[in-house]
mmCIF file of C-alpha atoms and ligand atoms in Angstrom:
data_model
loop_
_atom_site.group_PDB
_atom_site.id
_atom_site.type_symbol
_atom_site.label_atom_id
_atom_site.label_comp_id
_atom_site.label_asym_id
_atom_site.label_seq_id
_atom_site.Cartn_x
_atom_site.Cartn_y
_atom_site.Cartn_z
ATOM 1 C CA UNK X 670 34.825 -7.590 -21.812
ATOM 2 C CA UNK X 671 33.323 -10.414 -19.812
ATOM 3 C CA UNK X 672 34.095 -8.494 -16.636
ATOM 4 C CA UNK X 673 32.096 -5.579 -17.971
ATOM 5 C CA UNK X 674 29.159 -7.879 -18.508
ATOM 6 C CA UNK X 675 28.742 -8.177 -14.767
ATOM 7 C CA UNK X 676 28.021 -4.526 -14.563
ATOM 8 C CA UNK X 677 24.435 -4.340 -15.524
ATOM 9 C CA UNK X 678 21.346 -6.460 -15.840
ATOM 10 C CA UNK X 679 21.038 -6.884 -19.585
ATOM 11 C CA UNK X 680 17.922 -5.729 -21.291
ATOM 12 C CA UNK X 681 16.629 -8.389 -23.673
ATOM 13 C CA UNK X 682 15.964 -5.823 -26.408
ATOM 14 C CA UNK X 683 19.059 -3.669 -25.971
ATOM 15 C CA UNK X 684 21.825 -6.137 -25.172
ATOM 16 C CA UNK X 685 24.591 -3.570 -25.661
ATOM 17 C CA UNK X 686 23.305 -1.030 -23.188
ATOM 18 C CA UNK X 687 25.191 -2.595 -20.299
ATOM 19 C CA UNK X 688 28.484 -1.334 -21.693
ATOM 20 C CA UNK X 689 27.401 2.257 -20.895
ATOM 21 C CA UNK X 690 28.235 1.757 -17.271
ATOM 22 C CA UNK X 691 31.785 0.579 -17.518
ATOM 23 C CA UNK X 692 32.530 2.294 -14.215
ATOM 24 C CA UNK X 693 30.111 0.132 -12.174
ATOM 25 C CA UNK X 694 31.893 -2.344 -9.946
ATOM 26 C CA UNK X 695 31.297 -6.052 -9.537
ATOM 27 C CA UNK X 696 28.906 -6.791 -6.687
ATOM 28 C CA UNK X 697 27.645 -9.915 -4.953
ATOM 29 C CA UNK X 698 24.432 -8.203 -3.903
ATOM 30 C CA UNK X 699 22.662 -8.768 -7.228
ATOM 31 C CA UNK X 700 23.385 -12.515 -7.351
ATOM 32 C CA UNK X 701 20.550 -14.713 -8.625
ATOM 33 C CA UNK X 702 18.030 -15.914 -6.015
ATOM 34 C CA UNK X 703 16.269 -19.293 -6.386
ATOM 35 C CA UNK X 704 12.609 -18.861 -7.442
ATOM 36 C CA UNK X 705 11.569 -21.018 -4.475
ATOM 37 C CA UNK X 706 12.640 -18.283 -2.051
ATOM 38 C CA UNK X 707 10.241 -15.625 -0.836
ATOM 39 C CA UNK X 708 11.662 -12.115 -1.325
ATOM 40 C CA UNK X 709 12.146 -11.690 2.426
ATOM 41 C CA UNK X 710 15.743 -10.779 3.266
ATOM 42 C CA UNK X 711 17.445 -11.411 6.611
ATOM 43 C CA UNK X 712 20.617 -12.696 8.207
ATOM 44 C CA UNK X 713 21.284 -13.693 11.823
ATOM 45 C CA UNK X 714 24.240 -11.280 11.488
ATOM 46 C CA UNK X 715 21.743 -8.373 11.674
ATOM 47 C CA UNK X 716 21.490 -8.592 15.443
ATOM 48 C CA UNK X 717 23.814 -6.622 17.686
ATOM 49 C CA UNK X 718 24.782 -8.501 20.825
ATOM 50 C CA UNK X 719 27.937 -7.552 22.594
ATOM 51 C CA UNK X 720 28.847 -7.420 26.283
ATOM 52 C CA UNK X 721 25.407 -6.018 27.048
ATOM 53 C CA UNK X 722 26.336 -2.794 25.246
ATOM 54 C CA UNK X 723 23.173 -3.012 23.207
ATOM 55 C CA UNK X 724 21.201 -2.581 26.416
ATOM 56 C CA UNK X 725 22.592 0.927 26.759
ATOM 57 C CA UNK X 726 20.735 2.092 23.667
ATOM 58 C CA UNK X 727 16.967 2.470 23.906
ATOM 59 C CA UNK X 728 16.783 0.124 20.951
ATOM 60 C CA UNK X 729 15.855 -3.561 20.971
ATOM 61 C CA UNK X 730 19.016 -4.559 19.106
ATOM 62 C CA UNK X 731 17.715 -8.099 18.603
ATOM 63 C CA UNK X 732 14.330 -7.176 17.132
ATOM 64 C CA UNK X 733 15.175 -8.415 13.631
ATOM 65 C CA UNK X 734 15.819 -11.978 14.818
ATOM 66 C CA UNK X 735 12.605 -11.897 16.863
ATOM 67 C CA UNK X 736 10.547 -10.899 13.801
ATOM 68 C CA UNK X 737 11.953 -13.923 11.959
ATOM 69 C CA UNK X 738 11.275 -16.150 14.962
ATOM 70 C CA UNK X 739 7.583 -15.118 15.015
ATOM 71 C CA UNK X 740 7.219 -15.551 11.236
ATOM 72 C CA UNK X 741 8.658 -19.065 11.513
ATOM 73 C CA UNK X 742 6.377 -19.869 14.443
ATOM 74 C CA UNK X 743 3.383 -18.973 12.260
ATOM 75 C CA UNK X 744 4.860 -21.123 9.451
ATOM 76 C CA UNK X 745 4.969 -18.278 6.957
ATOM 77 C CA UNK X 746 8.704 -18.776 6.411
ATOM 78 C CA UNK X 747 11.441 -21.340 7.006
ATOM 79 C CA UNK X 748 15.223 -20.957 7.077
ATOM 80 C CA UNK X 749 15.279 -22.390 3.553
ATOM 81 C CA UNK X 750 12.738 -20.148 1.847
ATOM 82 C CA UNK X 751 14.029 -16.709 2.777
ATOM 83 C CA UNK X 752 16.970 -14.856 1.251
ATOM 84 C CA UNK X 753 20.150 -14.580 3.317
ATOM 85 C CA UNK X 754 21.518 -11.036 3.313
ATOM 86 C CA UNK X 755 25.146 -10.435 2.397
ATOM 87 C CA UNK X 756 27.336 -7.733 3.865
ATOM 88 C CA UNK X 757 27.757 -4.651 1.656
ATOM 89 C CA UNK X 758 31.422 -4.390 0.623
ATOM 90 C CA UNK X 759 33.437 -1.177 0.712
ATOM 91 C CA UNK X 760 33.023 -0.881 -3.067
ATOM 92 C CA UNK X 761 29.262 -1.291 -2.694
ATOM 93 C CA UNK X 762 29.180 1.450 -0.056
ATOM 94 C CA UNK X 763 31.262 3.767 -2.243
ATOM 95 C CA UNK X 764 28.390 3.887 -4.747
ATOM 96 C CA UNK X 765 26.945 6.502 -2.361
ATOM 97 C CA UNK X 766 29.367 7.169 0.490
ATOM 98 C CA UNK X 767 32.461 9.313 0.281
ATOM 99 C CA UNK X 768 35.835 7.756 1.040
ATOM 100 C CA UNK X 769 36.358 10.277 3.827
ATOM 101 C CA UNK X 770 33.080 9.293 5.528
ATOM 102 C CA UNK X 771 33.984 5.589 5.460
ATOM 103 C CA UNK X 772 37.435 6.451 6.855
ATOM 104 C CA UNK X 773 35.866 8.400 9.703
ATOM 105 C CA UNK X 774 34.041 5.216 10.771
ATOM 106 C CA UNK X 775 37.483 3.817 11.623
ATOM 107 C CA UNK X 776 37.361 6.044 14.725
ATOM 108 C CA UNK X 777 35.404 4.473 17.583
ATOM 109 C CA UNK X 778 34.393 7.917 18.798
ATOM 110 C CA UNK X 779 32.679 8.717 15.496
ATOM 111 C CA UNK X 780 30.757 5.420 15.611
ATOM 112 C CA UNK X 781 29.813 6.040 19.262
ATOM 113 C CA UNK X 782 28.297 9.385 18.250
ATOM 114 C CA UNK X 783 26.426 8.019 15.219
ATOM 115 C CA UNK X 784 25.005 4.988 17.043
ATOM 116 C CA UNK X 785 24.391 6.869 20.277
ATOM 117 C CA UNK X 786 26.209 4.156 22.258
ATOM 118 C CA UNK X 787 28.781 6.276 24.200
ATOM 119 C CA UNK X 788 30.794 3.355 25.685
ATOM 120 C CA UNK X 789 31.906 2.378 22.170
ATOM 121 C CA UNK X 790 34.436 5.195 22.552
ATOM 122 C CA UNK X 791 36.485 2.911 24.793
ATOM 123 C CA UNK X 792 36.553 -0.069 22.419
ATOM 124 C CA UNK X 793 39.249 -0.733 19.831
ATOM 125 C CA UNK X 794 37.868 -0.085 16.374
ATOM 126 C CA UNK X 795 38.242 -3.707 15.188
ATOM 127 C CA UNK X 796 35.650 -4.696 17.799
ATOM 128 C CA UNK X 797 33.380 -1.796 16.845
ATOM 129 C CA UNK X 798 33.658 -2.888 13.212
ATOM 130 C CA UNK X 799 32.913 -6.539 13.973
ATOM 131 C CA UNK X 800 30.168 -6.113 16.564
ATOM 132 C CA UNK X 801 28.323 -2.978 15.476
ATOM 133 C CA UNK X 802 29.235 -1.889 11.950
ATOM 134 C CA UNK X 803 29.224 -5.359 10.378
ATOM 135 C CA UNK X 804 25.586 -5.984 11.443
ATOM 136 C CA UNK X 805 24.663 -2.590 10.003
ATOM 137 C CA UNK X 806 26.584 -3.307 6.776
ATOM 138 C CA UNK X 807 24.779 -6.643 6.463
ATOM 139 C CA UNK X 808 21.406 -4.939 6.880
ATOM 140 C CA UNK X 809 22.508 -2.413 4.257
ATOM 141 C CA UNK X 810 23.430 -5.253 1.869
ATOM 142 C CA UNK X 811 19.975 -6.682 2.616
ATOM 143 C CA UNK X 812 18.215 -3.497 1.522
ATOM 144 C CA UNK X 813 20.208 -3.369 -1.739
ATOM 145 C CA UNK X 814 19.387 -7.054 -2.426
ATOM 146 C CA UNK X 815 15.715 -6.460 -1.633
ATOM 147 C CA UNK X 816 15.666 -3.608 -4.150
ATOM 148 C CA UNK X 817 16.438 -5.970 -7.002
ATOM 149 C CA UNK X 818 14.092 -8.632 -5.616
ATOM 150 C CA UNK X 819 11.256 -6.102 -5.512
ATOM 151 C CA UNK X 820 11.740 -5.411 -9.222
ATOM 152 C CA UNK X 821 11.904 -9.130 -10.059
ATOM 153 C CA UNK X 822 9.009 -10.246 -7.823
ATOM 154 C CA UNK X 823 6.818 -7.174 -7.359
ATOM 155 C CA UNK X 824 7.535 -6.891 -3.636
ATOM 156 C CA UNK X 825 10.322 -7.524 -1.146
ATOM 157 C CA UNK X 826 10.875 -6.990 2.559
ATOM 158 C CA UNK X 827 14.210 -6.437 4.259
ATOM 159 C CA UNK X 828 13.543 -7.358 7.883
ATOM 160 C CA UNK X 829 16.207 -4.791 8.845
ATOM 161 C CA UNK X 830 17.551 -1.574 7.301
ATOM 162 C CA UNK X 831 15.806 1.759 6.929
ATOM 163 C CA UNK X 832 18.722 3.911 8.130
ATOM 164 C CA UNK X 833 17.095 7.085 6.976
ATOM 165 C CA UNK X 834 19.210 9.582 8.926
ATOM 166 C CA UNK X 835 22.422 8.677 7.117
ATOM 167 C CA UNK X 836 23.507 10.474 3.940
ATOM 168 C CA UNK X 837 26.582 10.069 1.749
ATOM 169 C CA UNK X 838 28.912 11.915 4.103
ATOM 170 C CA UNK X 839 27.169 12.005 7.471
ATOM 171 C CA UNK X 840 25.650 9.452 9.862
ATOM 172 C CA UNK X 841 23.427 9.985 12.898
ATOM 173 C CA UNK X 842 20.470 8.693 14.917
ATOM 174 C CA UNK X 843 21.795 5.083 14.900
ATOM 175 C CA UNK X 844 22.195 5.184 11.097
ATOM 176 C CA UNK X 845 25.747 4.543 9.863
ATOM 177 C CA UNK X 846 25.036 3.639 6.216
ATOM 178 C CA UNK X 847 22.596 5.165 3.725
ATOM 179 C CA UNK X 848 20.888 1.921 2.712
ATOM 180 C CA UNK X 849 17.836 3.571 1.100
ATOM 181 C CA UNK X 850 19.962 5.818 -1.118
ATOM 182 C CA UNK X 851 22.186 2.851 -1.973
ATOM 183 C CA UNK X 852 19.293 0.577 -2.957
ATOM 184 C CA UNK X 853 17.858 3.242 -5.269
ATOM 185 C CA UNK X 854 21.210 4.161 -6.858
ATOM 186 C CA UNK X 855 22.008 0.480 -7.481
ATOM 187 C CA UNK X 856 18.675 0.093 -9.293
ATOM 188 C CA UNK X 857 19.185 3.256 -11.346
ATOM 189 C CA UNK X 858 22.670 2.116 -12.362
ATOM 190 C CA UNK X 859 22.066 -1.553 -12.931
ATOM 191 C CA UNK X 860 18.477 -2.303 -13.865
ATOM 192 C CA UNK X 861 17.210 -1.204 -17.235
ATOM 193 C CA UNK X 862 13.873 0.567 -17.064
ATOM 194 C CA UNK X 863 14.204 1.755 -13.463
ATOM 195 C CA UNK X 864 14.663 5.505 -13.569
ATOM 196 C CA UNK X 865 12.080 6.888 -11.128
ATOM 197 C CA UNK X 866 11.664 6.079 -7.428
ATOM 198 C CA UNK X 867 9.237 7.183 -4.742
ATOM 199 C CA UNK X 868 10.240 7.010 -1.083
ATOM 200 C CA UNK X 869 7.327 6.749 1.348
ATOM 201 C CA UNK X 870 8.884 7.395 4.752
ATOM 202 C CA UNK X 871 6.466 6.671 7.605
ATOM 203 C CA UNK X 872 8.944 6.335 10.474
ATOM 204 C CA UNK X 873 8.138 8.796 13.300
ATOM 205 C CA UNK X 874 11.274 10.804 12.461
ATOM 206 C CA UNK X 875 12.042 12.914 9.396
ATOM 207 C CA UNK X 876 14.170 10.939 6.886
ATOM 208 C CA UNK X 877 16.842 13.581 6.454
ATOM 209 C CA UNK X 878 19.527 11.171 5.155
ATOM 210 C CA UNK X 879 17.895 10.151 1.869
ATOM 211 C CA UNK X 880 16.447 13.658 1.607
ATOM 212 C CA UNK X 881 19.933 15.207 1.603
ATOM 213 C CA UNK X 882 21.168 12.598 -0.875
ATOM 214 C CA UNK X 883 18.329 13.190 -3.344
ATOM 215 C CA UNK X 884 17.820 16.919 -2.761
ATOM 216 C CA UNK X 885 18.612 17.878 -6.360
ATOM 217 C CA UNK X 886 17.690 14.542 -7.980
ATOM 218 C CA UNK X 887 14.418 14.853 -9.845
ATOM 219 C CA UNK X 888 14.222 11.080 -10.383
ATOM 220 C CA UNK X 889 13.275 10.593 -6.714
ATOM 221 C CA UNK X 890 9.971 11.719 -5.197
ATOM 222 C CA UNK X 891 9.850 11.835 -1.408
ATOM 223 C CA UNK X 892 6.812 11.677 0.849
ATOM 224 C CA UNK X 893 7.569 11.970 4.558
ATOM 225 C CA UNK X 894 5.130 11.781 7.479
ATOM 226 C CA UNK X 895 6.736 12.496 10.858
ATOM 227 C CA UNK X 896 6.449 14.122 14.281
ATOM 228 C CA UNK X 897 7.439 17.750 13.639
ATOM 229 C CA UNK X 898 8.775 18.309 17.159
ATOM 230 C CA UNK X 899 11.446 15.594 17.399
ATOM 231 C CA UNK X 900 14.906 14.765 15.972
ATOM 232 C CA UNK X 901 16.300 15.666 13.453
ATOM 233 C CA UNK X 902 14.332 18.817 12.506
ATOM 234 C CA UNK X 903 16.563 19.176 9.452
ATOM 235 C CA UNK X 904 15.238 22.257 7.664
ATOM 236 C CA UNK X 905 17.733 22.001 4.803
ATOM 237 C CA UNK X 906 16.760 18.378 4.065
ATOM 238 C CA UNK X 907 13.053 19.269 4.155
ATOM 239 C CA UNK X 908 13.493 21.049 0.825
ATOM 240 C CA UNK X 909 13.752 17.596 -0.784
ATOM 241 C CA UNK X 910 10.278 16.504 0.393
ATOM 242 C CA UNK X 911 7.567 16.787 -2.251
ATOM 243 C CA UNK X 912 4.843 15.664 0.149
ATOM 244 C CA UNK X 913 5.533 16.712 3.720
ATOM 245 C CA UNK X 914 3.070 15.725 6.447
ATOM 246 C CA UNK X 915 4.092 17.089 9.847
ATOM 247 C CA UNK X 916 2.312 15.590 12.846
ATOM 248 C CA UNK X 917 1.719 16.910 16.353
ATOM 249 C CA UNK X 918 2.555 15.117 19.628
ATOM 250 C CA UNK X 919 0.235 12.224 20.388
ATOM 251 C CA UNK X 920 -1.391 11.898 16.942
ATOM 252 C CA UNK X 921 -3.817 8.936 17.024
ATOM 253 C CA UNK X 922 -4.950 6.246 14.559
ATOM 254 C CA UNK X 923 -7.891 7.898 12.816
ATOM 255 C CA UNK X 924 -6.133 11.136 11.901
ATOM 256 C CA UNK X 925 -2.898 9.320 11.078
ATOM 257 C CA UNK X 926 -4.399 6.658 8.829
ATOM 258 C CA UNK X 927 -6.548 9.186 7.011
ATOM 259 C CA UNK X 928 -3.448 11.272 6.219
ATOM 260 C CA UNK X 929 -1.368 8.252 5.202
ATOM 261 C CA UNK X 930 -4.029 7.031 2.790
ATOM 262 C CA UNK X 931 -4.754 10.460 1.313
ATOM 263 C CA UNK X 932 -1.084 11.245 0.686
ATOM 264 C CA UNK X 933 -0.060 7.757 -0.491
ATOM 265 C CA UNK X 934 -2.759 7.859 -3.121
ATOM 266 C CA UNK X 935 -1.933 11.487 -3.923
ATOM 267 C CA UNK X 936 1.807 10.818 -4.271
ATOM 268 C CA UNK X 937 1.322 7.793 -6.529
ATOM 269 C CA UNK X 938 -1.287 9.576 -8.634
ATOM 270 C CA UNK X 939 1.105 12.487 -9.082
ATOM 271 C CA UNK X 940 4.030 10.406 -10.332
ATOM 272 C CA UNK X 941 4.112 6.724 -11.195
ATOM 273 C CA UNK X 942 7.525 5.460 -10.072
ATOM 274 C CA UNK X 943 9.322 2.282 -11.179
ATOM 275 C CA UNK X 944 9.939 1.372 -7.521
ATOM 276 C CA UNK X 945 8.496 2.388 -4.145
ATOM 277 C CA UNK X 946 10.806 2.288 -1.138
ATOM 278 C CA UNK X 947 8.645 2.089 1.967
ATOM 279 C CA UNK X 948 10.382 3.022 5.221
ATOM 280 C CA UNK X 949 8.046 1.334 7.698
ATOM 281 C CA UNK X 950 9.372 2.533 11.056
ATOM 282 C CA UNK X 951 7.318 1.334 14.008
ATOM 283 C CA UNK X 952 8.372 4.083 16.428
ATOM 284 C CA UNK X 953 4.974 5.666 15.740
ATOM 285 C CA UNK X 954 3.664 3.169 18.316
ATOM 286 C CA UNK X 955 1.831 4.570 21.341
ATOM 287 C CA UNK X 956 4.234 4.805 24.274
ATOM 288 C CA UNK X 957 7.411 5.036 22.206
ATOM 289 C CA UNK X 958 9.711 7.308 24.222
ATOM 290 C CA UNK X 959 11.310 8.825 21.102
ATOM 291 C CA UNK X 960 8.517 8.915 18.507
ATOM 292 C CA UNK X 961 5.958 10.835 20.584
ATOM 293 C CA UNK X 962 2.970 9.598 18.549
ATOM 294 C CA UNK X 963 0.119 7.370 19.743
ATOM 295 C CA UNK X 964 -0.607 4.798 17.042
ATOM 296 C CA UNK X 965 -1.980 1.396 18.129
ATOM 297 C CA UNK X 966 -0.579 -1.968 16.937
ATOM 298 C CA UNK X 967 -3.724 -2.355 14.794
ATOM 299 C CA UNK X 968 -3.066 1.105 13.381
ATOM 300 C CA UNK X 969 0.438 0.058 12.319
ATOM 301 C CA UNK X 970 -0.934 -3.048 10.590
ATOM 302 C CA UNK X 971 -3.553 -0.960 8.807
ATOM 303 C CA UNK X 972 -0.897 1.575 7.756
ATOM 304 C CA UNK X 973 1.265 -1.120 6.139
ATOM 305 C CA UNK X 974 -1.825 -2.516 4.424
ATOM 306 C CA UNK X 975 -2.699 0.920 2.986
ATOM 307 C CA UNK X 976 0.794 1.384 1.521
ATOM 308 C CA UNK X 977 1.022 -2.127 0.056
ATOM 309 C CA UNK X 978 -2.498 -1.858 -1.337
ATOM 310 C CA UNK X 979 -1.676 1.442 -3.064
ATOM 311 C CA UNK X 980 1.476 -0.078 -4.600
ATOM 312 C CA UNK X 981 0.096 -3.485 -5.563
ATOM 313 C CA UNK X 982 -3.121 -2.137 -7.063
ATOM 314 C CA UNK X 983 -1.007 -0.062 -9.447
ATOM 315 C CA UNK X 984 1.445 -2.893 -10.140
ATOM 316 C CA UNK X 985 4.378 -0.843 -8.812
ATOM 317 C CA UNK X 986 7.171 -2.889 -7.171
ATOM 318 C CA UNK X 987 7.540 -2.155 -3.453
ATOM 319 C CA UNK X 988 10.532 -2.609 -1.158
ATOM 320 C CA UNK X 989 9.827 -2.393 2.573
ATOM 321 C CA UNK X 990 12.459 -1.803 5.267
ATOM 322 C CA UNK X 991 11.683 -1.874 8.993
ATOM 323 C CA UNK X 992 13.654 1.178 10.256
ATOM 324 C CA UNK X 993 13.050 2.582 13.765
ATOM 325 C CA UNK X 994 10.950 1.026 16.512
ATOM 326 C CA UNK X 995 12.426 0.903 19.938
ATOM 327 C CA UNK X 996 10.096 -1.028 22.225
ATOM 328 C CA UNK X 997 10.280 -4.669 23.249
ATOM 329 C CA UNK X 998 6.853 -5.388 21.720
ATOM 330 C CA UNK X 999 7.851 -3.938 18.342
ATOM 331 C CA UNK X 1000 9.082 -7.232 16.820
ATOM 332 C CA UNK X 1001 5.718 -8.920 17.456
ATOM 333 C CA UNK X 1002 3.880 -6.050 15.768
ATOM 334 C CA UNK X 1003 6.155 -6.116 12.690
ATOM 335 C CA UNK X 1004 5.631 -9.885 12.376
ATOM 336 C CA UNK X 1005 1.851 -9.527 12.821
ATOM 337 C CA UNK X 1006 1.777 -6.866 10.150
ATOM 338 C CA UNK X 1007 3.719 -9.003 7.661
ATOM 339 C CA UNK X 1008 1.317 -11.898 8.371
ATOM 340 C CA UNK X 1009 -1.618 -9.550 7.801
ATOM 341 C CA UNK X 1010 -0.170 -8.502 4.419
ATOM 342 C CA UNK X 1011 -0.064 -12.178 3.526
ATOM 343 C CA UNK X 1012 -3.668 -12.741 4.659
ATOM 344 C CA UNK X 1013 -4.732 -9.806 2.490
ATOM 345 C CA UNK X 1014 -2.876 -11.411 -0.477
ATOM 346 C CA UNK X 1015 -0.670 -8.341 -0.758
ATOM 347 C CA UNK X 1016 2.463 -10.505 -0.326
ATOM 348 C CA UNK X 1017 3.145 -14.232 -0.452
ATOM 349 C CA UNK X 1018 3.101 -16.748 -3.234
ATOM 350 C CA UNK X 1019 -0.206 -15.577 -4.725
ATOM 351 C CA UNK X 1020 1.212 -12.055 -4.861
ATOM 352 C CA UNK X 1021 4.205 -13.490 -6.744
ATOM 353 C CA UNK X 1022 1.934 -14.995 -9.380
ATOM 354 C CA UNK X 1023 0.034 -11.736 -9.769
ATOM 355 C CA UNK X 1024 3.304 -9.831 -10.073
ATOM 356 C CA UNK X 1025 4.224 -12.008 -13.029
ATOM 357 C CA UNK X 1026 1.205 -10.669 -14.868
ATOM 358 C CA UNK X 1027 1.605 -7.039 -13.840
ATOM 359 C CA UNK X 1028 3.537 -4.287 -15.538
ATOM 360 C CA UNK X 1029 6.735 -5.096 -13.628
ATOM 361 C CA UNK X 1030 9.465 -4.920 -16.264
ATOM 362 C CA UNK X 1031 10.840 -8.243 -17.421
ATOM 363 C CA UNK X 1032 14.535 -8.290 -16.609
ATOM 364 C CA UNK X 1033 16.856 -10.931 -17.976
ATOM 365 C CA UNK X 1034 19.533 -11.641 -15.404
ATOM 366 C CA UNK X 1035 22.086 -13.127 -17.732
ATOM 367 C CA UNK X 1036 25.189 -12.704 -15.650
ATOM 368 C CA UNK X 1037 23.870 -11.846 -12.193
HETATM 369 ZN ZN1 ZN N 677 12.521 6.897 13.893
#
């Protein structure tokens, strides 16, 4: 019986409810976090560095570490006051992924296709697992951890994650694990009072992974703003989007920010979720070879401010993941935006105090 008690965060008023979910597995991702830590999740294991292979992908595969470096330089964080991400285990991944999908990742060729790093084909799979998939699994664990932290603290940021092209049985576009779907399903299964989620996906690409996963799930409301002319153009997945904003090539700040604000407010007025998952891709940046939009660094900071403001003003917990963003200057912009959120008192210790007084449900973490 004690083992079963690990399964669910107990509700103080309904202590027996946790026994409903006897099938949930034991996870390390919902372990207690010291109150002295900011809900910012990261691990040095996020970064992919291997024989220069990372240079073959138009992706700054070390951007996550650089964001942390800049945040430390500005004395917003230290190694001691952030939360260290843990790798998602196979059992954790099976909450969403099929066994056959996870088995397919044991073929280097499959991983080469998903990550768009063709030379991986020639590597033995144990190296692919260790050097590419483990970093992605750690980022995935980070998103799941940040989901619970967002509920407990009112906000949380995973400095990585946001693999929005991956669904339960299919990866693609660098996304091997469906971290957004996982974070939401973990909350639904394990945290009392969380039964509605809104995904605000503002990466330049359509988030077809979580859209396919939640296509027939009425608990999840999806807003997606993306360049209509680029990958993945997944018409089937589009049916899952309640608020679809398709942009043209070269969309600039004023039009973009106006649409983001209008639809953020509209989405949250339509349905009040228990959690917002904000996919904050920075490949909307002007000059991005894949995103095809023309948003300035200031525009990205303003965008993040708009989303956090909409969430915080309503007292809705928000989880941010950093998703796509492929230029060398991206890390600096992400760090600047996080610092701006702090300056605006939308995150940081003051935000923590406010969250304590908001309508965030009080969860008693008896065993976790
Ligand atoms: Zn993208």
